[in-house]
Amino acid sequence: MTIITPVAFPAARMRRMRRDPFSRNLMRENVVTAHDLIYPVFILDGTNQRQQVASMPGVERVSVDLLMKVAEECVALGIPVLALFPVIDQSLKTYDGIEATNPNGLVPRAVRELKRNFPELGILTDVALDPYTTHGQDGLPDETTGYIMNERTVAMLTRQALAQAEAGVDVVAPSDMMDGRIGTIRTALEQQGFIHTRIMAYSAKYASAFYGPFRDAVGSAANLGKADKNTYQMDPANSNEALREVALDLAEGADMVMVKPGMPYLDVVRRVKDEFKVPTYAYQVSGEYAMLKAAAQNGWLDHDKVMMESMMAFKRAGADGVLTYFALDIARKLKAA
Ligand SMILES: NCC(=O)CCC(=O)O
Ligand SMILES: [Mg+2]
């Protein structure tokens, strides 16, 4: 029997550096810190309200007073940004989602309260109509064809973004995938003097089934029914198209770009980072969270290990930060280590 010896061996023994903790620490290429985390929180009207989200174990919807406790912990743990997602009462939902533009609506009120109590904590708000519409779409459907009308939706989103900016939000994050919305919102912000408001564009947002639990959490699942968002969100088959989307959003004035979902789309994160070298984020969405949680609850996966490994995967793919429902758990674990 002949043993075939590769030429580089034994000069290159890859296991030498893996042998001891010191050399593994020395060669580690990526690191996860609390500063990489953006924590999405579901907010409700009322006081002292707290509801579990059935399909997202460990995630709650909280009223604005209880949100302050969440914010306090984010500050203590070094999480730089909190992202707000409103649960809007059915009675306030309409065909056009006009409540999204209410300067005294749930989101602007939460922003004001947060900035008053925690001025150093970054606050990000979603710009999209789905929590506010009776049909659960992110924009305004044409009454006869159902097609989401681009320009009319962008006009509404711009009013929504301005209401959020007026409330003092640090980052607006349009998640609607309409064409031209970044440019329109940027122009409006500049004209109104909001020159510091950052835009994180959901640039490559795919029409994904991984958003299922989120739609339960904000209560848009029943409104949406069997309809889909395929005429505006991206086809999971594509990644060149994601690069065009990112290029357009940057040209229109985005400060940061995002890929969503996260783990199944890390190839897109890597391509975006390599191509543009701009602040690049990924959203580990509700379905990704639910999968890991469910498997951990069944004893099939080690919760903390898969949570940390998934974060490392985002960093390795080139993400500068991650929106994740695990943010508090990760930051607590990092602090305890
Ligand atoms: N615009 C925000 C989302 O759609 C979040 C989706 C998710 O977490 O599944
Ligand atoms: Mg676009």
Tab-separated table of C-alpha atoms and ligand atoms in Angstrom:
chain	number	residue	atom	x	y	z
A	1	MET	CA	0.000	0.000	0.000
A	2	THR	CA	1.438	3.370	-0.996
A	3	ILE	CA	0.768	6.402	1.142
A	4	ILE	CA	0.417	9.569	-0.940
A	5	THR	CA	2.068	12.470	0.885
A	6	PRO	CA	0.880	15.961	-0.184
A	7	VAL	CA	3.923	18.109	-0.918
A	8	ALA	CA	3.187	20.770	1.686
A	9	PHE	CA	2.873	18.264	4.512
A	10	PRO	CA	4.436	18.149	7.079
A	11	ALA	CA	5.666	21.737	6.500
A	12	ALA	CA	2.044	22.870	6.726
A	13	ARG	CA	0.320	21.192	9.635
A	14	MET	CA	-2.865	23.210	9.991
A	15	ARG	CA	-3.530	21.616	13.364
A	16	ARG	CA	-0.399	23.149	14.944
A	17	MET	CA	-2.116	26.497	15.436
A	18	ARG	CA	-5.331	24.866	16.596
A	19	ARG	CA	-3.612	22.842	19.299
A	20	ASP	CA	-3.783	25.314	22.186
A	21	PRO	CA	-6.149	28.082	23.283
A	22	PHE	CA	-3.364	30.703	23.082
A	23	SER	CA	-2.668	30.109	19.408
A	24	ARG	CA	-6.356	29.768	18.577
A	25	ASN	CA	-6.921	33.146	20.267
A	26	LEU	CA	-3.939	34.613	18.445
A	27	MET	CA	-5.137	33.681	14.973
A	28	ARG	CA	-8.857	34.422	15.366
A	29	GLU	CA	-9.971	36.551	12.422
A	30	ASN	CA	-13.344	37.800	13.644
A	31	VAL	CA	-14.870	38.799	16.932
A	32	VAL	CA	-18.424	39.508	18.088
A	33	THR	CA	-18.970	42.424	20.459
A	34	ALA	CA	-22.070	44.098	21.890
A	35	HIS	CA	-21.402	46.976	19.482
A	36	ASP	CA	-22.338	44.695	16.587
A	37	LEU	CA	-25.909	44.347	17.815
A	38	ILE	CA	-29.161	46.072	16.951
A	39	TYR	CA	-32.067	44.953	19.115
A	40	PRO	CA	-35.536	44.859	17.484
A	41	VAL	CA	-38.370	45.407	19.972
A	42	PHE	CA	-42.131	45.124	19.481
A	43	ILE	CA	-44.082	47.924	21.104
A	44	LEU	CA	-47.720	48.252	22.171
A	45	ASP	CA	-50.044	51.016	23.283
A	46	GLY	CA	-51.059	51.261	26.920
A	47	THR	CA	-49.180	51.001	30.197
A	48	ASN	CA	-47.690	48.028	31.955
A	49	GLN	CA	-48.542	45.818	28.970
A	50	ARG	CA	-46.454	42.753	28.229
A	51	GLN	CA	-47.430	39.966	25.795
A	52	GLN	CA	-45.452	36.910	24.761
A	53	VAL	CA	-45.083	36.248	21.029
A	54	ALA	CA	-46.051	32.576	20.674
A	55	SER	CA	-43.936	31.873	17.596
A	56	MET	CA	-40.878	33.677	19.014
A	57	PRO	CA	-40.135	32.172	22.449
A	58	GLY	CA	-38.493	34.736	24.731
A	59	VAL	CA	-39.734	37.722	22.689
A	60	GLU	CA	-42.406	40.025	24.094
A	61	ARG	CA	-44.445	42.968	22.970
A	62	VAL	CA	-44.124	45.735	25.571
A	63	SER	CA	-45.784	49.070	26.244
A	64	VAL	CA	-43.680	52.240	26.120
A	65	ASP	CA	-43.240	52.448	29.911
A	66	LEU	CA	-41.778	48.928	30.004
A	67	LEU	CA	-39.687	49.705	26.928
A	68	MET	CA	-37.636	52.041	29.133
A	69	LYS	CA	-36.389	49.045	31.133
A	70	VAL	CA	-35.327	47.345	27.915
A	71	ALA	CA	-33.509	50.492	26.821
A	72	GLU	CA	-31.782	50.755	30.180
A	73	GLU	CA	-30.425	47.242	29.808
A	74	CYS	CA	-29.262	47.925	26.230
A	75	VAL	CA	-27.290	50.924	27.481
A	76	ALA	CA	-25.798	48.911	30.355
A	77	LEU	CA	-24.743	46.122	28.015
A	78	GLY	CA	-23.295	48.384	25.308
A	79	ILE	CA	-25.877	47.605	22.625
A	80	PRO	CA	-25.719	50.731	20.447
A	81	VAL	CA	-29.129	50.701	18.769
A	82	LEU	CA	-32.691	49.702	19.525
A	83	ALA	CA	-35.087	49.153	16.585
A	84	LEU	CA	-38.811	49.762	17.106
A	85	PHE	CA	-41.619	47.726	15.552
A	86	PRO	CA	-45.153	48.817	16.438
A	87	VAL	CA	-48.189	46.648	17.061
A	88	ILE	CA	-50.989	48.873	15.834
A	89	ASP	CA	-54.519	48.436	17.118
A	90	GLN	CA	-56.856	47.026	14.424
A	91	SER	CA	-59.105	50.083	14.871
A	92	LEU	CA	-56.279	52.345	13.637
A	93	LYS	CA	-55.511	50.287	10.517
A	94	THR	CA	-56.773	51.626	7.208
A	95	TYR	CA	-56.440	50.868	3.507
A	96	ASP	CA	-53.845	53.638	3.109
A	97	GLY	CA	-52.058	53.160	6.457
A	98	ILE	CA	-52.271	56.898	7.234
A	99	GLU	CA	-51.673	56.266	10.964
A	100	ALA	CA	-48.023	55.704	9.988
A	101	THR	CA	-47.723	59.462	9.452
A	102	ASN	CA	-49.320	60.488	12.771
A	103	PRO	CA	-46.781	62.686	14.611
A	104	ASN	CA	-48.323	61.523	17.902
A	105	GLY	CA	-48.637	57.878	16.936
A	106	LEU	CA	-47.158	55.016	18.937
A	107	VAL	CA	-43.731	55.103	17.273
A	108	PRO	CA	-43.096	58.874	17.546
A	109	ARG	CA	-44.252	58.777	21.188
A	110	ALA	CA	-41.887	55.896	21.959
A	111	VAL	CA	-39.017	57.696	20.206
A	112	ARG	CA	-39.547	60.886	22.224
A	113	GLU	CA	-39.708	58.974	25.481
A	114	LEU	CA	-36.564	56.999	24.666
A	115	LYS	CA	-34.539	60.023	23.563
A	116	ARG	CA	-35.629	61.937	26.670
A	117	ASN	CA	-34.474	59.167	29.018
A	118	PHE	CA	-31.573	57.656	27.072
A	119	PRO	CA	-30.162	60.313	24.742
A	120	GLU	CA	-27.012	58.262	24.153
A	121	LEU	CA	-28.885	55.160	22.926
A	122	GLY	CA	-29.350	55.049	19.148
A	123	ILE	CA	-32.954	54.588	18.046
A	124	LEU	CA	-33.947	53.150	14.689
A	125	THR	CA	-37.460	53.125	13.253
A	126	ASP	CA	-38.862	51.101	10.398
A	127	VAL	CA	-40.385	52.984	7.498
A	128	ALA	CA	-43.105	50.810	5.972
A	129	LEU	CA	-46.862	50.640	6.055
A	130	ASP	CA	-47.541	46.965	6.810
A	131	PRO	CA	-48.254	47.378	10.543
A	132	TYR	CA	-50.759	50.128	9.658
A	133	THR	CA	-52.692	48.699	6.691
A	134	THR	CA	-55.852	46.595	6.678
A	135	HIS	CA	-54.363	44.429	3.889
A	136	GLY	CA	-50.932	43.944	5.493
A	137	GLN	CA	-49.036	45.185	2.434
A	138	ASP	CA	-46.091	47.586	2.829
A	139	GLY	CA	-47.655	50.104	0.452
A	140	LEU	CA	-50.833	51.313	-1.208
A	141	PRO	CA	-52.511	48.775	-3.507
A	142	ASP	CA	-54.284	49.925	-6.658
A	143	GLU	CA	-57.970	49.343	-5.894
A	144	THR	CA	-58.594	47.343	-9.068
A	145	THR	CA	-55.344	45.507	-9.783
A	146	GLY	CA	-53.946	45.222	-6.262
A	147	TYR	CA	-50.530	46.343	-7.592
A	148	ILE	CA	-48.637	48.331	-4.957
A	149	MET	CA	-48.417	51.846	-6.369
A	150	ASN	CA	-44.819	53.006	-6.155
A	151	GLU	CA	-44.931	56.818	-6.124
A	152	ARG	CA	-48.011	57.108	-3.943
A	153	THR	CA	-46.441	54.721	-1.465
A	154	VAL	CA	-43.177	56.666	-1.482
A	155	ALA	CA	-45.095	59.885	-0.733
A	156	MET	CA	-46.701	58.245	2.306
A	157	LEU	CA	-43.403	56.721	3.470
A	158	THR	CA	-41.739	60.116	3.247
A	159	ARG	CA	-44.376	61.604	5.551
A	160	GLN	CA	-43.836	58.653	7.910
A	161	ALA	CA	-40.066	59.160	7.926
A	162	LEU	CA	-40.485	62.895	8.589
A	163	ALA	CA	-42.803	62.206	11.553
A	164	GLN	CA	-40.145	59.882	12.970
A	165	ALA	CA	-37.362	62.418	12.357
A	166	GLU	CA	-39.404	65.150	14.038
A	167	ALA	CA	-39.756	62.881	17.065
A	168	GLY	CA	-35.960	62.720	17.198
A	169	VAL	CA	-35.144	59.305	15.808
A	170	ASP	CA	-31.482	58.725	14.937
A	171	VAL	CA	-31.930	56.262	12.077
A	172	VAL	CA	-34.825	55.731	9.703
A	173	ALA	CA	-34.894	52.354	8.010
A	174	PRO	CA	-37.144	52.086	4.944
A	175	SER	CA	-38.093	48.421	4.638
A	176	ASP	CA	-40.672	48.697	1.882
A	177	MET	CA	-38.580	48.059	-1.271
A	178	MET	CA	-40.292	50.790	-3.321
A	179	ASP	CA	-38.101	52.301	-6.034
A	180	GLY	CA	-36.707	55.750	-5.337
A	181	ARG	CA	-37.770	55.967	-1.710
A	182	ILE	CA	-34.291	56.559	-0.334
A	183	GLY	CA	-33.743	59.583	-2.572
A	184	THR	CA	-37.149	61.053	-1.829
A	185	ILE	CA	-36.779	60.570	1.920
A	186	ARG	CA	-33.214	61.936	1.908
A	187	THR	CA	-34.297	65.053	0.014
A	188	ALA	CA	-37.227	65.642	2.376
A	189	LEU	CA	-35.034	65.188	5.463
A	190	GLU	CA	-32.450	67.653	4.140
A	191	GLN	CA	-35.128	70.187	3.192
A	192	GLN	CA	-36.648	70.011	6.669
A	193	GLY	CA	-33.247	70.457	8.319
A	194	PHE	CA	-32.844	66.881	9.532
A	195	ILE	CA	-29.308	66.699	8.218
A	196	HIS	CA	-28.111	64.238	10.873
A	197	THR	CA	-30.830	61.610	10.450
A	198	ARG	CA	-29.156	58.476	9.210
A	199	ILE	CA	-30.793	56.172	6.694
A	200	MET	CA	-30.308	52.434	6.944
A	201	ALA	CA	-31.799	51.091	3.736
A	202	TYR	CA	-33.309	47.661	3.616
A	203	SER	CA	-31.688	47.487	0.187
A	204	ALA	CA	-31.838	43.785	-0.527
A	205	LYS	CA	-34.984	42.582	1.184
A	206	TYR	CA	-36.128	39.266	-0.165
A	207	ALA	CA	-39.696	37.944	-0.448
A	208	SER	CA	-39.015	35.372	2.237
A	209	ALA	CA	-41.092	32.860	4.164
A	210	PHE	CA	-38.721	33.393	7.104
A	211	TYR	CA	-40.724	36.499	8.116
A	212	GLY	CA	-43.704	34.409	9.295
A	213	PRO	CA	-43.310	34.856	13.082
A	214	PHE	CA	-42.721	38.641	12.708
A	215	ARG	CA	-46.105	38.979	11.022
A	216	ASP	CA	-47.647	37.227	14.028
A	217	ALA	CA	-45.731	39.528	16.350
A	218	VAL	CA	-46.952	42.775	14.758
A	219	GLY	CA	-50.350	41.315	13.945
A	220	SER	CA	-50.191	41.708	10.162
A	221	ALA	CA	-50.353	37.983	9.290
A	222	ALA	CA	-54.145	37.786	9.311
A	223	ASN	CA	-54.429	41.046	7.363
A	224	LEU	CA	-52.055	39.789	4.672
A	225	GLY	CA	-53.749	36.378	4.379
A	226	LYS	CA	-52.533	34.409	1.390
A	227	ALA	CA	-51.244	37.450	-0.490
A	228	ASP	CA	-47.512	37.831	-1.180
A	229	LYS	CA	-45.041	40.690	-1.628
A	230	ASN	CA	-43.392	39.388	-4.782
A	231	THR	CA	-43.965	42.567	-6.826
A	232	TYR	CA	-41.661	44.581	-4.583
A	233	GLN	CA	-39.476	42.316	-2.437
A	234	MET	CA	-36.676	40.440	-4.188
A	235	ASP	CA	-36.721	36.943	-5.631
A	236	PRO	CA	-34.585	34.602	-3.457
A	237	ALA	CA	-33.031	33.316	-6.686
A	238	ASN	CA	-31.115	36.544	-7.344
A	239	SER	CA	-27.961	38.194	-6.074
A	240	ASN	CA	-26.708	40.386	-8.950
A	241	GLU	CA	-29.984	42.239	-8.529
A	242	ALA	CA	-29.104	42.860	-4.871
A	243	LEU	CA	-25.946	44.678	-5.965
A	244	ARG	CA	-28.006	46.969	-8.233
A	245	GLU	CA	-30.417	47.670	-5.371
A	246	VAL	CA	-27.532	48.571	-3.058
A	247	ALA	CA	-25.874	50.779	-5.694
A	248	LEU	CA	-29.117	52.714	-6.194
A	249	ASP	CA	-29.740	53.187	-2.476
A	250	LEU	CA	-26.198	54.457	-1.936
A	251	ALA	CA	-26.517	56.847	-4.870
A	252	GLU	CA	-29.816	58.107	-3.436
A	253	GLY	CA	-28.310	58.851	-0.029
A	254	ALA	CA	-28.334	55.757	2.179
A	255	ASP	CA	-25.699	55.792	4.941
A	256	MET	CA	-25.982	52.076	5.647
A	257	VAL	CA	-27.343	49.160	3.672
A	258	MET	CA	-28.949	45.949	4.824
A	259	VAL	CA	-29.518	42.443	3.562
A	260	LYS	CA	-32.546	40.541	4.837
A	261	PRO	CA	-33.040	37.700	5.811
A	262	GLY	CA	-29.625	36.925	7.248
A	263	MET	CA	-28.264	33.426	7.598
A	264	PRO	CA	-29.709	32.022	4.343
A	265	TYR	CA	-28.373	35.125	2.510
A	266	LEU	CA	-24.812	35.428	3.819
A	267	ASP	CA	-23.503	35.060	0.264
A	268	VAL	CA	-25.333	38.302	-0.539
A	269	VAL	CA	-23.864	40.034	2.530
A	270	ARG	CA	-20.383	39.037	1.386
A	271	ARG	CA	-20.954	40.238	-2.185
A	272	VAL	CA	-22.335	43.572	-0.985
A	273	LYS	CA	-19.435	44.136	1.422
A	274	ASP	CA	-16.805	43.214	-1.160
A	275	GLU	CA	-18.365	45.344	-3.876
A	276	PHE	CA	-19.195	48.538	-1.953
A	277	LYS	CA	-17.162	48.519	1.280
A	278	VAL	CA	-19.845	50.559	3.040
A	279	PRO	CA	-21.462	49.996	6.446
A	280	THR	CA	-23.343	46.748	5.799
A	281	TYR	CA	-25.907	45.084	8.068
A	282	ALA	CA	-27.888	41.890	8.081
A	283	TYR	CA	-31.206	41.042	9.700
A	284	GLN	CA	-31.402	37.693	11.448
A	285	VAL	CA	-35.165	37.564	11.006
A	286	SER	CA	-37.932	36.108	13.115
A	287	GLY	CA	-38.004	32.738	11.343
A	288	GLU	CA	-34.272	32.261	11.833
A	289	TYR	CA	-34.695	33.065	15.516
A	290	ALA	CA	-37.708	30.731	15.807
A	291	MET	CA	-35.850	27.820	14.190
A	292	LEU	CA	-32.908	28.058	16.563
A	293	LYS	CA	-35.144	28.575	19.595
A	294	ALA	CA	-37.417	25.666	18.734
A	295	ALA	CA	-34.526	23.271	18.184
A	296	ALA	CA	-32.892	24.419	21.426
A	297	GLN	CA	-36.160	23.978	23.328
A	298	ASN	CA	-36.329	20.431	22.027
A	299	GLY	CA	-32.826	19.805	23.278
A	300	TRP	CA	-31.629	19.297	19.698
A	301	LEU	CA	-29.200	22.248	19.634
A	302	ASP	CA	-27.150	24.015	22.304
A	303	HIS	CA	-28.926	27.400	22.516
A	304	ASP	CA	-26.014	29.635	23.451
A	305	LYS	CA	-23.524	27.929	21.184
A	306	VAL	CA	-25.657	28.172	18.041
A	307	MET	CA	-26.616	31.736	18.918
A	308	MET	CA	-22.968	32.797	19.190
A	309	GLU	CA	-21.912	30.757	16.148
A	310	SER	CA	-24.641	32.375	14.057
A	311	MET	CA	-23.366	35.841	15.068
A	312	MET	CA	-19.823	34.892	14.186
A	313	ALA	CA	-21.057	33.730	10.772
A	314	PHE	CA	-22.500	37.195	10.122
A	315	LYS	CA	-19.214	38.835	11.061
A	316	ARG	CA	-17.230	36.427	8.903
A	317	ALA	CA	-19.536	37.199	5.963
A	318	GLY	CA	-18.634	40.893	6.332
A	319	ALA	CA	-21.575	42.304	8.271
A	320	ASP	CA	-20.712	45.337	10.417
A	321	GLY	CA	-23.711	44.651	12.607
A	322	VAL	CA	-26.758	42.446	12.924
A	323	LEU	CA	-30.366	43.090	13.794
A	324	THR	CA	-31.211	40.128	15.973
A	325	TYR	CA	-33.827	39.143	18.530
A	326	PHE	CA	-30.943	37.432	20.363
A	327	ALA	CA	-29.221	40.790	20.987
A	328	LEU	CA	-29.866	40.949	24.741
A	329	ASP	CA	-28.957	37.282	25.239
A	330	ILE	CA	-25.742	37.716	23.269
A	331	ALA	CA	-24.725	40.907	25.071
A	332	ARG	CA	-25.455	39.368	28.473
A	333	LYS	CA	-23.341	36.378	27.568
A	334	LEU	CA	-20.472	38.558	26.334
A	335	LYS	CA	-20.582	40.589	29.527
A	336	ALA	CA	-20.549	37.487	31.723
A	337	ALA	CA	-17.592	35.977	29.838
B	1	LIG	N1	-39.378	45.266	8.461
B	1	LIG	C1	-38.995	44.397	9.505
B	1	LIG	C2	-39.345	42.990	9.246
B	1	LIG	O1	-40.052	42.710	8.286
B	1	LIG	C3	-38.768	41.944	10.161
B	1	LIG	C4	-38.958	40.566	9.647
B	1	LIG	C5	-38.638	39.458	10.613
B	1	LIG	O2	-38.000	39.626	11.663
B	1	LIG	O3	-39.037	38.354	10.276
B	2	MG	MG	-34.481	49.530	-4.153
